[in-house]
PDB file of C-alpha atoms and ligand atoms in Angstrom:
ATOM      1  CA  MET V1388     191.852 102.534 126.996  1.00  0.00           C
ATOM      2  CA  LEU V1389     192.615 106.030 125.697  1.00  0.00           C
ATOM      3  CA  THR V1390     196.143 108.376 126.628  1.00  0.00           C
ATOM      4  CA  ARG V1391     196.767 111.797 125.127  1.00  0.00           C
ATOM      5  CA  ARG V1392     199.298 114.655 126.980  1.00  0.00           C
ATOM      6  CA  LEU V1393     198.374 118.297 126.746  1.00  0.00           C
ATOM      7  CA  GLU V1394     202.107 119.302 125.115  1.00  0.00           C
ATOM      8  CA  ASP V1395     201.129 116.228 122.471  1.00  0.00           C
ATOM      9  CA  ILE V1396     198.058 118.553 121.362  1.00  0.00           C
ATOM     10  CA  LEU V1397     199.954 121.596 121.545  1.00  0.00           C
ATOM     11  CA  GLY V1398     200.940 122.816 117.905  1.00  0.00           C
ATOM     12  CA  SER V1399     198.462 120.653 116.252  1.00  0.00           C
ATOM     13  CA  GLU V1400     195.340 120.927 115.030  1.00  0.00           C
ATOM     14  CA  ARG V1401     193.659 120.332 118.443  1.00  0.00           C
ATOM     15  CA  GLU V1402     194.973 123.522 119.356  1.00  0.00           C
ATOM     16  CA  VAL V1403     192.290 125.695 118.100  1.00  0.00           C
ATOM     17  CA  ASP V1404     193.212 129.619 118.401  1.00  0.00           C
ATOM     18  CA  GLY V1405     189.565 131.797 118.435  1.00  0.00           C
ATOM     19  CA  GLY V1406     191.377 134.711 119.115  1.00  0.00           C
ATOM     20  CA  ASN V1407     189.943 135.827 122.362  1.00  0.00           C
ATOM     21  CA  TRP V1408     190.744 132.292 123.519  1.00  0.00           C
ATOM     22  CA  ASN V1409     193.248 129.268 122.656  1.00  0.00           C
ATOM     23  CA  SER V1410     191.227 125.798 123.160  1.00  0.00           C
ATOM     24  CA  ARG V1411     193.132 122.739 123.105  1.00  0.00           C
ATOM     25  CA  ARG V1412     190.645 119.495 122.462  1.00  0.00           C
ATOM     26  CA  LEU V1413     191.844 116.757 124.773  1.00  0.00           C
ATOM     27  CA  LEU V1414     189.011 114.872 123.782  1.00  0.00           C
ATOM     28  CA  LEU V1415     186.811 115.251 120.249  1.00  0.00           C
ATOM     29  CA  ARG V1416     183.850 113.306 119.271  1.00  0.00           C
ATOM     30  CA  GLU V1417     186.144 110.709 117.281  1.00  0.00           C
ATOM     31  CA  ASP V1418     187.364 109.501 120.635  1.00  0.00           C
ATOM     32  CA  GLY V1419     184.011 108.472 121.115  1.00  0.00           C
ATOM     33  CA  MET V1420     183.096 109.224 125.014  1.00  0.00           C
ATOM     34  CA  GLY V1421     179.919 110.777 124.057  1.00  0.00           C
ATOM     35  CA  PHE V1422     181.460 114.587 125.381  1.00  0.00           C
ATOM     36  CA  SER V1423     184.033 116.395 124.236  1.00  0.00           C
ATOM     37  CA  MET V1424     187.162 118.200 126.797  1.00  0.00           C
ATOM     38  CA  HIS V1425     188.704 121.454 126.222  1.00  0.00           C
ATOM     39  CA  ASP V1426     191.829 122.733 128.248  1.00  0.00           C
ATOM     40  CA  THR V1427     190.735 126.288 126.995  1.00  0.00           C
ATOM     41  CA  ILE V1428     192.750 129.700 128.023  1.00  0.00           C
ATOM     42  CA  ILE V1429     190.505 132.556 128.157  1.00  0.00           C
ATOM     43  CA  ARG V1430     192.781 135.823 127.074  1.00  0.00           C
ATOM     44  CA  ALA V1431     193.203 138.369 129.929  1.00  0.00           C
ATOM     45  CA  GLY V1432     190.885 141.932 129.287  1.00  0.00           C
ATOM     46  CA  THR V1433     188.645 139.713 126.711  1.00  0.00           C
ATOM     47  CA  GLU V1434     184.900 139.647 126.643  1.00  0.00           C
ATOM     48  CA  THR V1435     183.329 137.056 124.397  1.00  0.00           C
ATOM     49  CA  LEU V1436     179.572 136.621 123.384  1.00  0.00           C
ATOM     50  CA  ILE V1437     178.893 132.799 123.478  1.00  0.00           C
ATOM     51  CA  TRP V1438     175.321 130.869 122.902  1.00  0.00           C
ATOM     52  CA  TYR V1439     175.514 127.253 122.506  1.00  0.00           C
ATOM     53  CA  ARG V1440     172.294 126.704 120.957  1.00  0.00           C
ATOM     54  CA  ASN V1441     173.347 123.565 120.005  1.00  0.00           C
ATOM     55  CA  HIS V1442     175.409 122.326 122.987  1.00  0.00           C
ATOM     56  CA  LEU V1443     174.833 121.691 126.451  1.00  0.00           C
ATOM     57  CA  GLU V1444     178.857 123.101 128.468  1.00  0.00           C
ATOM     58  CA  ALA V1445     180.068 122.751 131.627  1.00  0.00           C
ATOM     59  CA  VAL V1446     183.209 125.323 132.503  1.00  0.00           C
ATOM     60  CA  TYR V1447     185.407 124.668 135.516  1.00  0.00           C
ATOM     61  CA  CYS V1448     188.189 127.247 136.219  1.00  0.00           C
ATOM     62  CA  ILE V1449     191.376 126.195 137.334  1.00  0.00           C
ATOM     63  CA  GLU V1450     193.230 129.475 137.214  1.00  0.00           C
ATOM     64  CA  GLY V1451     192.603 133.086 136.966  1.00  0.00           C
ATOM     65  CA  GLU V1452     189.614 135.686 137.332  1.00  0.00           C
ATOM     66  CA  GLY V1453     186.713 136.866 135.459  1.00  0.00           C
ATOM     67  CA  GLU V1454     182.951 136.728 134.792  1.00  0.00           C
ATOM     68  CA  VAL V1455     180.240 135.419 133.317  1.00  0.00           C
ATOM     69  CA  GLU V1456     177.230 138.003 132.536  1.00  0.00           C
ATOM     70  CA  THR V1457     173.604 135.845 131.168  1.00  0.00           C
ATOM     71  CA  THR V1458     172.499 138.195 128.897  1.00  0.00           C
ATOM     72  CA  ASP V1459     168.643 137.490 130.027  1.00  0.00           C
ATOM     73  CA  ASP V1460     168.989 138.237 133.209  1.00  0.00           C
ATOM     74  CA  GLY V1461     172.025 140.659 133.320  1.00  0.00           C
ATOM     75  CA  VAL V1462     172.923 138.511 136.213  1.00  0.00           C
ATOM     76  CA  ILE V1463     176.991 138.686 136.999  1.00  0.00           C
ATOM     77  CA  HIS V1464     178.725 135.654 138.150  1.00  0.00           C
ATOM     78  CA  PRO V1465     182.341 136.091 139.234  1.00  0.00           C
ATOM     79  CA  ILE V1466     184.200 133.140 138.301  1.00  0.00           C
ATOM     80  CA  SER V1467     187.798 132.592 139.388  1.00  0.00           C
ATOM     81  CA  ALA V1468     190.185 128.624 140.794  1.00  0.00           C
ATOM     82  CA  GLY V1469     187.478 126.323 141.874  1.00  0.00           C
ATOM     83  CA  THR V1470     184.004 128.085 140.159  1.00  0.00           C
ATOM     84  CA  ILE V1471     182.721 125.950 137.784  1.00  0.00           C
ATOM     85  CA  TYR V1472     179.533 127.483 135.667  1.00  0.00           C
ATOM     86  CA  ALA V1473     176.864 125.018 133.693  1.00  0.00           C
ATOM     87  CA  LEU V1474     174.821 126.282 130.665  1.00  0.00           C
ATOM     88  CA  ASP V1475     172.112 123.965 131.581  1.00  0.00           C
ATOM     89  CA  ARG V1476     169.299 126.631 129.576  1.00  0.00           C
ATOM     90  CA  HIS V1477     171.828 127.398 127.179  1.00  0.00           C
ATOM     91  CA  ASP V1478     172.425 130.151 128.738  1.00  0.00           C
ATOM     92  CA  ARG V1479     173.245 133.475 125.869  1.00  0.00           C
ATOM     93  CA  HIS V1480     176.318 134.546 127.927  1.00  0.00           C
ATOM     94  CA  LEU V1481     179.420 137.506 127.699  1.00  0.00           C
ATOM     95  CA  LEU V1482     182.267 135.787 129.151  1.00  0.00           C
ATOM     96  CA  ARG V1483     184.948 138.327 130.826  1.00  0.00           C
ATOM     97  CA  ALA V1484     188.323 137.488 131.405  1.00  0.00           C
ATOM     98  CA  HIS V1485     189.802 139.643 134.081  1.00  0.00           C
ATOM     99  CA  ARG V1486     193.557 137.861 133.982  1.00  0.00           C
ATOM    100  CA  ASP V1487     194.097 134.550 132.249  1.00  0.00           C
ATOM    101  CA  MET V1488     191.621 131.776 132.438  1.00  0.00           C
ATOM    102  CA  ARG V1489     192.107 128.188 132.115  1.00  0.00           C
ATOM    103  CA  MET V1490     188.955 126.607 131.737  1.00  0.00           C
ATOM    104  CA  ILE V1491     188.259 122.624 131.644  1.00  0.00           C
ATOM    105  CA  CYS V1492     185.354 122.750 129.022  1.00  0.00           C
ATOM    106  CA  VAL V1493     182.904 119.649 128.717  1.00  0.00           C
ATOM    107  CA  PHE V1494     180.458 120.106 125.600  1.00  0.00           C
ATOM    108  CA  THR V1495     177.608 117.291 124.717  1.00  0.00           C
ATOM    109  CA  PRO V1496     176.944 116.745 122.125  1.00  0.00           C
ATOM    110  CA  PRO V1497     180.578 116.491 121.708  1.00  0.00           C
ATOM    111  CA  LEU V1498     182.575 119.131 119.072  1.00  0.00           C
ATOM    112  CA  THR V1499     184.468 117.094 115.840  1.00  0.00           C
ATOM    113  CA  GLY V1500     186.976 119.795 116.526  1.00  0.00           C
ATOM    114  CA  ARG V1501     185.588 121.643 112.987  1.00  0.00           C
ATOM    115  CA  GLU V1502     183.227 124.186 114.247  1.00  0.00           C
ATOM    116  CA  VAL V1503     183.568 127.962 114.531  1.00  0.00           C
ATOM    117  CA  HIS V1504     181.702 130.361 117.000  1.00  0.00           C
ATOM    118  CA  ASP V1505     179.142 132.096 113.964  1.00  0.00           C
ATOM    119  CA  ALA V1506     178.179 136.209 114.949  1.00  0.00           C
ATOM    120  CA  ASP V1507     175.843 135.114 117.822  1.00  0.00           C
ATOM    121  CA  GLY V1508     178.142 133.036 119.425  1.00  0.00           C
ATOM    122  CA  VAL V1509     176.669 129.502 118.581  1.00  0.00           C
ATOM    123  CA  TYR V1510     178.592 126.745 117.366  1.00  0.00           C
ATOM    124  CA  PRO V1511     176.572 124.401 115.075  1.00  0.00           C
ATOM    125  CA  VAL V1512     176.499 120.559 115.419  1.00  0.00           C
ATOM    126  CA  LEU V1513     178.853 119.051 113.047  1.00  0.00           C
ATOM    127  CA  THR V1514     178.148 115.166 112.344  1.00  0.00           C
ATOM    128  CA  ASP V1515     182.412 113.425 111.366  1.00  0.00           C
TER     129      ASP V1515
HETATM  130  C1  LIG U2884     184.343 129.043 127.816  1.00  0.00           C
HETATM  131  C2  LIG U2884     184.106 128.800 126.639  1.00  0.00           C
HETATM  132  O1  LIG U2884     182.906 128.686 126.325  1.00  0.00           O
HETATM  133  N1  LIG U2884     185.038 129.232 125.668  1.00  0.00           N
HETATM  134  C3  LIG U2884     184.874 129.719 124.349  1.00  0.00           C
HETATM  135  C4  LIG U2884     186.141 128.149 123.768  1.00  0.00           C
HETATM  136  C5  LIG U2884     185.003 126.922 123.956  1.00  0.00           C
HETATM  137  N2  LIG U2884     185.404 126.717 125.271  1.00  0.00           N
HETATM  138  C6  LIG U2884     186.258 126.120 123.135  1.00  0.00           C
HETATM  139  O2  LIG U2884     186.051 125.703 122.088  1.00  0.00           O
HETATM  140  O3  LIG U2884     186.993 125.241 123.950  1.00  0.00           O
END
């Protein structure tokens, strides 16, 4: 089995800064689990357009406060510690942080770690 600690990821290539967020990739495709799992900080005061057309993502908030607006219907979903949201329809959305939010994010298919959001907030599917 595999163990890894957050402090071992900090400052490594598994720590990826997206500007509005800082993502610490605990598990990636190369770890062979069939999903990736990230401990991500969404910075207070930011708004990020995200559209995971190629992935499903579930996000569990463990600290902070913010909201997700699904752009198709304009519905605002409040987020705080203890809230999970699942983008089961590849929902295009705006993620807003009122305070720093700490999120546990799970992606399938797993991220390789090399993806960057394009202008539409999409991650491509990458293989090894
Ligand atoms: C919650 C969310 O989707 N934030 C954007 C970053 C992404 N979760 C990542 O790469 O960790």
